[in-house]
PDB file of C-alpha atoms and ligand atoms in Angstrom:
ATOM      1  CA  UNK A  15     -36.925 -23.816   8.809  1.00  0.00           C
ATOM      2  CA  UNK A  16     -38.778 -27.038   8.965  1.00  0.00           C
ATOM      3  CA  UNK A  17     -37.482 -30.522   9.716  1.00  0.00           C
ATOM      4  CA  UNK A  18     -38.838 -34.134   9.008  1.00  0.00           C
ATOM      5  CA  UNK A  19     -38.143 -37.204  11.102  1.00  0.00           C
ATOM      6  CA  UNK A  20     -36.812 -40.190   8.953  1.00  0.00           C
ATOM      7  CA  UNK A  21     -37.681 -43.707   9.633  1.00  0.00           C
ATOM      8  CA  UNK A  22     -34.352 -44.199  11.231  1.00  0.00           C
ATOM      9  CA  UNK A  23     -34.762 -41.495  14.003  1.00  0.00           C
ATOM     10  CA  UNK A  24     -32.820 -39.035  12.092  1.00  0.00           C
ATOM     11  CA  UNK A  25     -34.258 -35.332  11.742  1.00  0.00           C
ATOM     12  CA  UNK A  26     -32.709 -33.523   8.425  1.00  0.00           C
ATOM     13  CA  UNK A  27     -33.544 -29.648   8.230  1.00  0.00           C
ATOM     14  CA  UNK A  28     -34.592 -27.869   5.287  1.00  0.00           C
ATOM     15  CA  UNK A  29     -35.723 -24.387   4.658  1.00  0.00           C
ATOM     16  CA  UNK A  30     -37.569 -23.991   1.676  1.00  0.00           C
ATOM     17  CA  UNK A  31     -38.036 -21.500  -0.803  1.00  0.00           C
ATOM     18  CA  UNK A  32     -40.503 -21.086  -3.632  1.00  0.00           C
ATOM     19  CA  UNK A  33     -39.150 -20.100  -6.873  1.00  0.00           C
ATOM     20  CA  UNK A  34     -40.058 -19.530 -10.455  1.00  0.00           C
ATOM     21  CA  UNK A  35     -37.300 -22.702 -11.454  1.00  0.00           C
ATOM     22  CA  UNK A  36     -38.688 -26.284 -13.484  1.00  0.00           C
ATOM     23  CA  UNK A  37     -36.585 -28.647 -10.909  1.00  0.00           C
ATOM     24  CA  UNK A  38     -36.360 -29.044  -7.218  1.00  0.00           C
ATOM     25  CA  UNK A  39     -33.068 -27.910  -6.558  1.00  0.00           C
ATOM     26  CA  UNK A  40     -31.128 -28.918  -3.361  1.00  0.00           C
ATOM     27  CA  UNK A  41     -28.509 -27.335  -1.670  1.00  0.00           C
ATOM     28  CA  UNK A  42     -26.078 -28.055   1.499  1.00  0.00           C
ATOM     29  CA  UNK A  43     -25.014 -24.492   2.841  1.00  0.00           C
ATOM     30  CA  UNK A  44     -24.106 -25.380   6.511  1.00  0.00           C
ATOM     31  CA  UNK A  45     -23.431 -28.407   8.807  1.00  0.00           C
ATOM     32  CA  UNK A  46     -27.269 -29.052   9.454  1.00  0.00           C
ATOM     33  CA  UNK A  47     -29.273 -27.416   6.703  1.00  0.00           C
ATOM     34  CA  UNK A  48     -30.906 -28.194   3.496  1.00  0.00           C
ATOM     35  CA  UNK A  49     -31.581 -25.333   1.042  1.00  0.00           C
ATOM     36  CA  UNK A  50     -34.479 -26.460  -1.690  1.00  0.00           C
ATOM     37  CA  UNK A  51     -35.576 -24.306  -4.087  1.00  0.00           C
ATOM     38  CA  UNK A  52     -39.030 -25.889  -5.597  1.00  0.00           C
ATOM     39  CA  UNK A  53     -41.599 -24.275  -8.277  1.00  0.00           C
ATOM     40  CA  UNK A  54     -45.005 -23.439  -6.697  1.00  0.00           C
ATOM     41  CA  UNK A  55     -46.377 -26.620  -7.997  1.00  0.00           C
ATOM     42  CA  UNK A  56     -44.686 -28.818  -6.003  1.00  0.00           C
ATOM     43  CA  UNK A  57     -46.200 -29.688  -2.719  1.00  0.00           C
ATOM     44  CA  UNK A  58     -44.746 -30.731   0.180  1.00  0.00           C
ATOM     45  CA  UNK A  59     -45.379 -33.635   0.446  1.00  0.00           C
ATOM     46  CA  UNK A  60     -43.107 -34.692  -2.541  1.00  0.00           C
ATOM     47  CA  UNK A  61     -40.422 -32.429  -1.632  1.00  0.00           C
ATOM     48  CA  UNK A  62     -40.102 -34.318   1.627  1.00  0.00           C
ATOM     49  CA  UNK A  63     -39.857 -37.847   0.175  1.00  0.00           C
ATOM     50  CA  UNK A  64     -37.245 -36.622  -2.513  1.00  0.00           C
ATOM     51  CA  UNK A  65     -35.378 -35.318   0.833  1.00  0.00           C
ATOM     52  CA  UNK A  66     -36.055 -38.642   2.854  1.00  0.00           C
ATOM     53  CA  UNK A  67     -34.878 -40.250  -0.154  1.00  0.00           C
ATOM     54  CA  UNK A  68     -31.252 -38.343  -0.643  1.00  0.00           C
ATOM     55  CA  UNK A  69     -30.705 -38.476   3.536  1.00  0.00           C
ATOM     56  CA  UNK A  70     -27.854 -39.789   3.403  1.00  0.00           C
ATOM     57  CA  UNK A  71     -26.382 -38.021   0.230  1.00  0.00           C
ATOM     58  CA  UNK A  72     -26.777 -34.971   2.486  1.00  0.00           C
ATOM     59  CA  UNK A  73     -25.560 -36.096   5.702  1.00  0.00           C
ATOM     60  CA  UNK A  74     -22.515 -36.945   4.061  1.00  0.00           C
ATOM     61  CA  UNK A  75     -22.220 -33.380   3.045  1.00  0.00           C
ATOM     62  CA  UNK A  76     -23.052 -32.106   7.071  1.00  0.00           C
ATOM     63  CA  UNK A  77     -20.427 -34.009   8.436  1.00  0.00           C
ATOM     64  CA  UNK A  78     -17.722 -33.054   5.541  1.00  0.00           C
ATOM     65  CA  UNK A  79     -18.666 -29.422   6.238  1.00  0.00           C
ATOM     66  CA  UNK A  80     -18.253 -30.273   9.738  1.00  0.00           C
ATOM     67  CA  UNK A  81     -14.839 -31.791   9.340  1.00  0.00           C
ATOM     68  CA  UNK A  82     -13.275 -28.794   7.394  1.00  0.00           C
ATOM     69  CA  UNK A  83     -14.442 -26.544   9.819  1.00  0.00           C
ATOM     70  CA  UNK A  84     -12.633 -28.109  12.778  1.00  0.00           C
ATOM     71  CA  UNK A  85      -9.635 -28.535  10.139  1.00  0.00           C
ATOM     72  CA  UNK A  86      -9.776 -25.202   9.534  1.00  0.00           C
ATOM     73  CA  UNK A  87     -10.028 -23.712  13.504  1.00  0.00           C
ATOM     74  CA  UNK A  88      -6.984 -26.436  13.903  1.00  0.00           C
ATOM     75  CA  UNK A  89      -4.452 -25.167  11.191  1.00  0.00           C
ATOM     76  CA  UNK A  90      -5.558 -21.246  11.856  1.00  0.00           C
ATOM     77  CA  UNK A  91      -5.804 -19.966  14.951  1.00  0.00           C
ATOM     78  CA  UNK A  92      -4.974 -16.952  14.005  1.00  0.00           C
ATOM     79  CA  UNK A  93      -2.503 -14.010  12.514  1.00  0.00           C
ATOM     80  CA  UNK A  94      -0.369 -11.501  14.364  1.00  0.00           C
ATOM     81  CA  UNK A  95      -0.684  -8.222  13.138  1.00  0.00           C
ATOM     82  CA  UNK A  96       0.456  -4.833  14.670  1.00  0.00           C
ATOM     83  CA  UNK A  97       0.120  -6.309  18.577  1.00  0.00           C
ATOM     84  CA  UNK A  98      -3.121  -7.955  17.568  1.00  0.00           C
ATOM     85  CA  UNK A  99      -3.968 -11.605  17.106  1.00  0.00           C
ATOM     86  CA  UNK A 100      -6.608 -11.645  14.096  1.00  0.00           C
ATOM     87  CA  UNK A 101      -8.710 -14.457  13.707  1.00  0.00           C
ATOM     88  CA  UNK A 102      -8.664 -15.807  10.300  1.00  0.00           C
ATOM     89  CA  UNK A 103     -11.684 -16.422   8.549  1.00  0.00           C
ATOM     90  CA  UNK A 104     -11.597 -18.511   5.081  1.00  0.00           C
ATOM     91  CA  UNK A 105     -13.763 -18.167   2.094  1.00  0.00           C
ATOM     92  CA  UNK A 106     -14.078 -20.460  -0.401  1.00  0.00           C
ATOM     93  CA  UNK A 107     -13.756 -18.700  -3.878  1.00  0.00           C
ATOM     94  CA  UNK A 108     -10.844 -18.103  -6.634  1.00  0.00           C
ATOM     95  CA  UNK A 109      -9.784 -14.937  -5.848  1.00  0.00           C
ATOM     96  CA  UNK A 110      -6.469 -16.489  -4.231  1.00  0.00           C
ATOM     97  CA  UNK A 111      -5.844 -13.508  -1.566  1.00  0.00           C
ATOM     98  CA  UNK A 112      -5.744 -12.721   1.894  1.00  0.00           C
ATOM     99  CA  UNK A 113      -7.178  -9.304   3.268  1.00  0.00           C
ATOM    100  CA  UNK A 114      -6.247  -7.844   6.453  1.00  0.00           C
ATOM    101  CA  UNK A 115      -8.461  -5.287   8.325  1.00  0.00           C
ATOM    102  CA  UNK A 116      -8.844  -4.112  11.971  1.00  0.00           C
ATOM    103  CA  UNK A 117     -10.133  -6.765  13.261  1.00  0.00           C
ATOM    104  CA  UNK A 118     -10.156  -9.909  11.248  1.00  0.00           C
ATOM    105  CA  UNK A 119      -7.920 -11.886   7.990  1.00  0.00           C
ATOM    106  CA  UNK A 120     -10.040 -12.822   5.357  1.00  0.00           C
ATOM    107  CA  UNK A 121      -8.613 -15.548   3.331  1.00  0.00           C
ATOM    108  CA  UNK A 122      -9.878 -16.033  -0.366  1.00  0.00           C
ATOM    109  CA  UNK A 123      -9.100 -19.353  -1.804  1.00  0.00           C
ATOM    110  CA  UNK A 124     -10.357 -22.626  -2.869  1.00  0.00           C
ATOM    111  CA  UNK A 125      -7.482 -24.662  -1.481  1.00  0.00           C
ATOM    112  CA  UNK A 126      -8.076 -24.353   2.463  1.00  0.00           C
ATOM    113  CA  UNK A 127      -4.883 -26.695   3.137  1.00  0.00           C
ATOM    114  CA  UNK A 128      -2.796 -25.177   5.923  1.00  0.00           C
ATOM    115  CA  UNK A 129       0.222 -24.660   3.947  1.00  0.00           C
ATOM    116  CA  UNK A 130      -1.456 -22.547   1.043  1.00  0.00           C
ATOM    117  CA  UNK A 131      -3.398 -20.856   3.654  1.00  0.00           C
ATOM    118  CA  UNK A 132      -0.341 -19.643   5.817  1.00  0.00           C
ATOM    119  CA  UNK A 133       1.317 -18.758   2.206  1.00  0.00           C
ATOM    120  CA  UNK A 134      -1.278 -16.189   1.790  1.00  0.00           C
ATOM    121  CA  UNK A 135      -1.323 -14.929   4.779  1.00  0.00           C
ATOM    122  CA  UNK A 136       2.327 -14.484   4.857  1.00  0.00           C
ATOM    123  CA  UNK A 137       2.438 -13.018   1.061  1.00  0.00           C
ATOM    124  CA  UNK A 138      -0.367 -10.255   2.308  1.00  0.00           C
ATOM    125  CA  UNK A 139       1.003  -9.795   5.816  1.00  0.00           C
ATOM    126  CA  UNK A 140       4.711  -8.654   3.877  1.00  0.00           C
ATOM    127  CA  UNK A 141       2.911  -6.564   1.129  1.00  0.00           C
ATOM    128  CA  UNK A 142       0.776  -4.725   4.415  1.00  0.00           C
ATOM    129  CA  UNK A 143       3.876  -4.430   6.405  1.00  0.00           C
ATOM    130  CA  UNK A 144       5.868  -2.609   3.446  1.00  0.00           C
ATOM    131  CA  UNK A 145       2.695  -0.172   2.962  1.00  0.00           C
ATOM    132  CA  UNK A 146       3.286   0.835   6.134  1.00  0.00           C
ATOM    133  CA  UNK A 147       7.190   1.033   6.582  1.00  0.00           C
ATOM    134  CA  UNK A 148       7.020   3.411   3.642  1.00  0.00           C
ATOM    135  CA  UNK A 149       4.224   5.242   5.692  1.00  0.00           C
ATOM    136  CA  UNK A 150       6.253   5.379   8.884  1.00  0.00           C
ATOM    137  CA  UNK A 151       9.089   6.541   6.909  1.00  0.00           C
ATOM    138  CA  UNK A 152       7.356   9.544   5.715  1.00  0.00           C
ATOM    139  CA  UNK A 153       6.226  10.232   8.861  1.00  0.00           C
ATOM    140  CA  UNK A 154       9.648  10.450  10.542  1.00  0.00           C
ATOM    141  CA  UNK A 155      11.264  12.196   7.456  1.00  0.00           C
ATOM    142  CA  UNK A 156       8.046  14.957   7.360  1.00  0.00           C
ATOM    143  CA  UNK A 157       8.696  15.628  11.681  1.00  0.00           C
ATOM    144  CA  UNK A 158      12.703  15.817  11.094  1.00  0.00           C
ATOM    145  CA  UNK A 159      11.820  18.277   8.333  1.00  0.00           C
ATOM    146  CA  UNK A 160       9.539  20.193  10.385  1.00  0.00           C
ATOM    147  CA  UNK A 161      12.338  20.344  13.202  1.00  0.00           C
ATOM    148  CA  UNK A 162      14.899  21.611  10.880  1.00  0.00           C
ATOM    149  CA  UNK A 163      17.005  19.257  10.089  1.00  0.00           C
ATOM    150  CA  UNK A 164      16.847  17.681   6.177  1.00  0.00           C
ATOM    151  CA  UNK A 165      16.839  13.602   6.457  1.00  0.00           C
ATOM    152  CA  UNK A 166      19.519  11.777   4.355  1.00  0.00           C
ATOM    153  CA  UNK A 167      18.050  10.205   1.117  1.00  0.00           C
ATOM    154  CA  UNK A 168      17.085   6.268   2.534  1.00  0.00           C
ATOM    155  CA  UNK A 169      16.178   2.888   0.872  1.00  0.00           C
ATOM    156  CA  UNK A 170      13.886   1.146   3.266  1.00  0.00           C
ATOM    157  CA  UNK A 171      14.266  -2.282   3.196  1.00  0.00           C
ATOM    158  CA  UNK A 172      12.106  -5.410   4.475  1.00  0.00           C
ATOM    159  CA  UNK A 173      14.224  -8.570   5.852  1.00  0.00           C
ATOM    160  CA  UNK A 174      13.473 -10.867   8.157  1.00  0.00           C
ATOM    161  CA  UNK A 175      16.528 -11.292  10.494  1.00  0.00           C
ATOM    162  CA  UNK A 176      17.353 -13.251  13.504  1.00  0.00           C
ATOM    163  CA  UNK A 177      19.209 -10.905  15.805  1.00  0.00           C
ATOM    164  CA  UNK A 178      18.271  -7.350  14.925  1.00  0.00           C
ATOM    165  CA  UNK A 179      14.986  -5.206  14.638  1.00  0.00           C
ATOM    166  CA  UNK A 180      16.368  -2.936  12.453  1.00  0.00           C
ATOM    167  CA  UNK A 181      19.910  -1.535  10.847  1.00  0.00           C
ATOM    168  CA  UNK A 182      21.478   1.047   9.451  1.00  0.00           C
ATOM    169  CA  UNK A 183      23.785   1.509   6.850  1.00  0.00           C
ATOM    170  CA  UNK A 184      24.440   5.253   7.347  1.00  0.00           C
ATOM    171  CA  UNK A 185      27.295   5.183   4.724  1.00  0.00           C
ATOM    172  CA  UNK A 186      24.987   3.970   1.844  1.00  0.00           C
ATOM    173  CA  UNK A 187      21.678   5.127   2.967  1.00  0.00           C
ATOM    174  CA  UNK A 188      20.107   1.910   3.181  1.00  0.00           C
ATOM    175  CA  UNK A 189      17.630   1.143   6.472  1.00  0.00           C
ATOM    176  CA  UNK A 190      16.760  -2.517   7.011  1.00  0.00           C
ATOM    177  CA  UNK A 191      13.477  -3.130   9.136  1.00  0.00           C
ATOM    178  CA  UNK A 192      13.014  -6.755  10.150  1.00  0.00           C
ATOM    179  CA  UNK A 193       9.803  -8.226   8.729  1.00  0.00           C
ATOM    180  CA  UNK A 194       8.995  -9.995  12.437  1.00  0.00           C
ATOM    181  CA  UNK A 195       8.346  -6.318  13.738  1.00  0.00           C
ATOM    182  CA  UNK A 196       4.841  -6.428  11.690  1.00  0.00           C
ATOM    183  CA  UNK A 197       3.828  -8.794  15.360  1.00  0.00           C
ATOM    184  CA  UNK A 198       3.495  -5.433  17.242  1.00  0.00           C
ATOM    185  CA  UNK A 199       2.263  -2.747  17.651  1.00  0.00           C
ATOM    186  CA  UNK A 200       2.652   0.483  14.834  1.00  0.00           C
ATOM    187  CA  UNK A 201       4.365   2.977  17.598  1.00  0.00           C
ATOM    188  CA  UNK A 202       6.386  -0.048  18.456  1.00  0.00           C
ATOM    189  CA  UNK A 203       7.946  -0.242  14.836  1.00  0.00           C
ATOM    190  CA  UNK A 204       7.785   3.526  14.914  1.00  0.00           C
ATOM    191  CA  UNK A 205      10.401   3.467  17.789  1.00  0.00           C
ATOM    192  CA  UNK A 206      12.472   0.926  15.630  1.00  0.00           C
ATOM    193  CA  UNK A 207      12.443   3.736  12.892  1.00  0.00           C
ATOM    194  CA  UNK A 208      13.576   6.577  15.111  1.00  0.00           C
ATOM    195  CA  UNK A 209      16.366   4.165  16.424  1.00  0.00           C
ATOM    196  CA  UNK A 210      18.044   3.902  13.019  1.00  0.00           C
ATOM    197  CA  UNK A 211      17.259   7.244  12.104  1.00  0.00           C
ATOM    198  CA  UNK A 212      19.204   8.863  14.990  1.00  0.00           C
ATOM    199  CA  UNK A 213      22.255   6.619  13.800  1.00  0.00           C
ATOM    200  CA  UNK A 214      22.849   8.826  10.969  1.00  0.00           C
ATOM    201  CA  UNK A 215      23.983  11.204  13.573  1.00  0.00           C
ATOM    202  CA  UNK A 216      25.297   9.294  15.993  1.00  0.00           C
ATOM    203  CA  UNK A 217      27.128   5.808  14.627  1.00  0.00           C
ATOM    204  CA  UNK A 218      26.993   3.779  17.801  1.00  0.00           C
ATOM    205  CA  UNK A 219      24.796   3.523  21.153  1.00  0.00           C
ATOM    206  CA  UNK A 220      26.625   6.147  23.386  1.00  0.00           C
ATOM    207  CA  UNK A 221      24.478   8.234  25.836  1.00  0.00           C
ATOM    208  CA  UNK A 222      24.511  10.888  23.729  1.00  0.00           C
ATOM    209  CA  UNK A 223      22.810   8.792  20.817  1.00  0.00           C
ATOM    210  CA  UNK A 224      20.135   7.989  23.289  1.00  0.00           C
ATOM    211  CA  UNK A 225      19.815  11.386  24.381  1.00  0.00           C
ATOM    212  CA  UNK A 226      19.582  12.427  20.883  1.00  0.00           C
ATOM    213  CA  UNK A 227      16.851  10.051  20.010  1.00  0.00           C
ATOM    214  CA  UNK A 228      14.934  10.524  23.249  1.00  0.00           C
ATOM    215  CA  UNK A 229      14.483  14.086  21.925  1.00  0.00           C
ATOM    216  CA  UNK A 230      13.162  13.121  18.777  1.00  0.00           C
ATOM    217  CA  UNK A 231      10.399  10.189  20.140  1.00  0.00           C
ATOM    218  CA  UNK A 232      10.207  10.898  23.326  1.00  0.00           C
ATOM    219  CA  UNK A 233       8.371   8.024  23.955  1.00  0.00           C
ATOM    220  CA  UNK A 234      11.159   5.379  22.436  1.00  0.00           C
ATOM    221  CA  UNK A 235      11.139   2.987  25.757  1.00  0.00           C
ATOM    222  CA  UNK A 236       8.078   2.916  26.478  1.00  0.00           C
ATOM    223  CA  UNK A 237       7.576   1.267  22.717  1.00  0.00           C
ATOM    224  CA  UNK A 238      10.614   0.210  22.294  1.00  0.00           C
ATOM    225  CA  UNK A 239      10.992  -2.092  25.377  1.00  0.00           C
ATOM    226  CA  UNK A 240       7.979  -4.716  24.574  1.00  0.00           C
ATOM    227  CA  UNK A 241      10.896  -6.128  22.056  1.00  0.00           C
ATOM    228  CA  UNK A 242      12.798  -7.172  24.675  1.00  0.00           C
ATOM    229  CA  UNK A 243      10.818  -9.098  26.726  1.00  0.00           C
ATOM    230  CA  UNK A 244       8.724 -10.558  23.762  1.00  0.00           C
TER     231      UNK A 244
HETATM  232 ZN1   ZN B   6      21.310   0.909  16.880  1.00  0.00          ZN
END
């Protein structure tokens, strides 16, 4: 990286990089860096007074960087995700799509306004979320099967609701799983799967309903209680 002090006081950074091109290209990839691509031809010299000369072309472009990254730390500060907070990052390109992984949201898109952003996020976050209901649901159906006892045929289905974490309709076969439960953490939605599983046996919240499902996951408060206080 080299820099050159304008007449004004100003230092502007470049890093330049000799290429087989006809033009001196320039380009503004961060908040405080100019990228030049120049043929071998070209000497320095020159390439710093077309630089001088464009200053303020790219300071404009080091403070709008600058601006849409503070936007962007603003809007975002980050996703909830299985008892995680992800920090989002956003990359500008046309794919349109937000990725989740372990330890980070990658958002794809070329409009970086809050509202698409969140969209995104929320469209991937509910498409995750259902990938891992239907996971969750084979997992309790494969350990009642292993225990014995065949599982009723179930439609699992994603709602966000205001008052419950999950239902049951044990007359229809139809398991509702509320979309807010994707904030915590996987043996935490788990626990809300055992819950409405055990109703198919037991129709209301007697002892003997919590007796049965404490035999199935034994471990049901311990996950099961961060939903209360949260
Ligand atoms: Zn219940």
């Amino acid at each position: 990286m080299k820099q050159i002090i304008l007449p004004d006081g100003r230092e502007l950074c470049y890093e330049l990089t000799r290429k087989r091109v006809k033009n001196i290209n320039f380009y503004v990839k961060d908040e405080d860096v100019v990228m030049v691509s120049a043929p071998s031809g070209v000497s320095v010299k020159f390439i710093e007074q077309c630089l001088a000369k464009r200053a303020n072309f790219f300071f404009g472009a080091f403070e709008k960087i600058r601006a849409r990254k503070a936007a962007q730390t603003k809007s975002t500060e980050g996703v909830k995700w299985l008892g995680k907070e992800l920090p989002i990052k956003i990359i500008e390109n046309s794919r349109e799509t937000a990725v989740f992984d372990e330890n980070e949201c990658r958002v794809f898109t070329r409009d970086i306004g809050t509202e698409n952003v969140q969209n995104l996020i929320r469209a991937a976050k509910i498409e995750r979320f259902k990938a891992l209901c239907a996971e969750l649901n084979e997992q309790v159906r494969a350990e009642l099967k292993a225990r014995g006892s065949e599982p009723p045929p179930v439609v699992i289905k994603i709602k966000e609701m205001k008052s419950r974490w999950g239902s049951c309709s044990y007359a229809s076969g139809n398991i509702s799983i509320n979309l807010r439960l994707a904030d915590y953490p996987r043996e935490t939605v788990l626990s809300v799967f055992w819950h409405e599983y055990a109703h198919f046996r037991y129709h209301d919240h007697s002892d003997r309903f919590y007796r049965f499902l404490l035999n199935l996951y034994p471990d049901y408060y311990k996950h099961n209680n961060v939903l209360k206080t949260g």
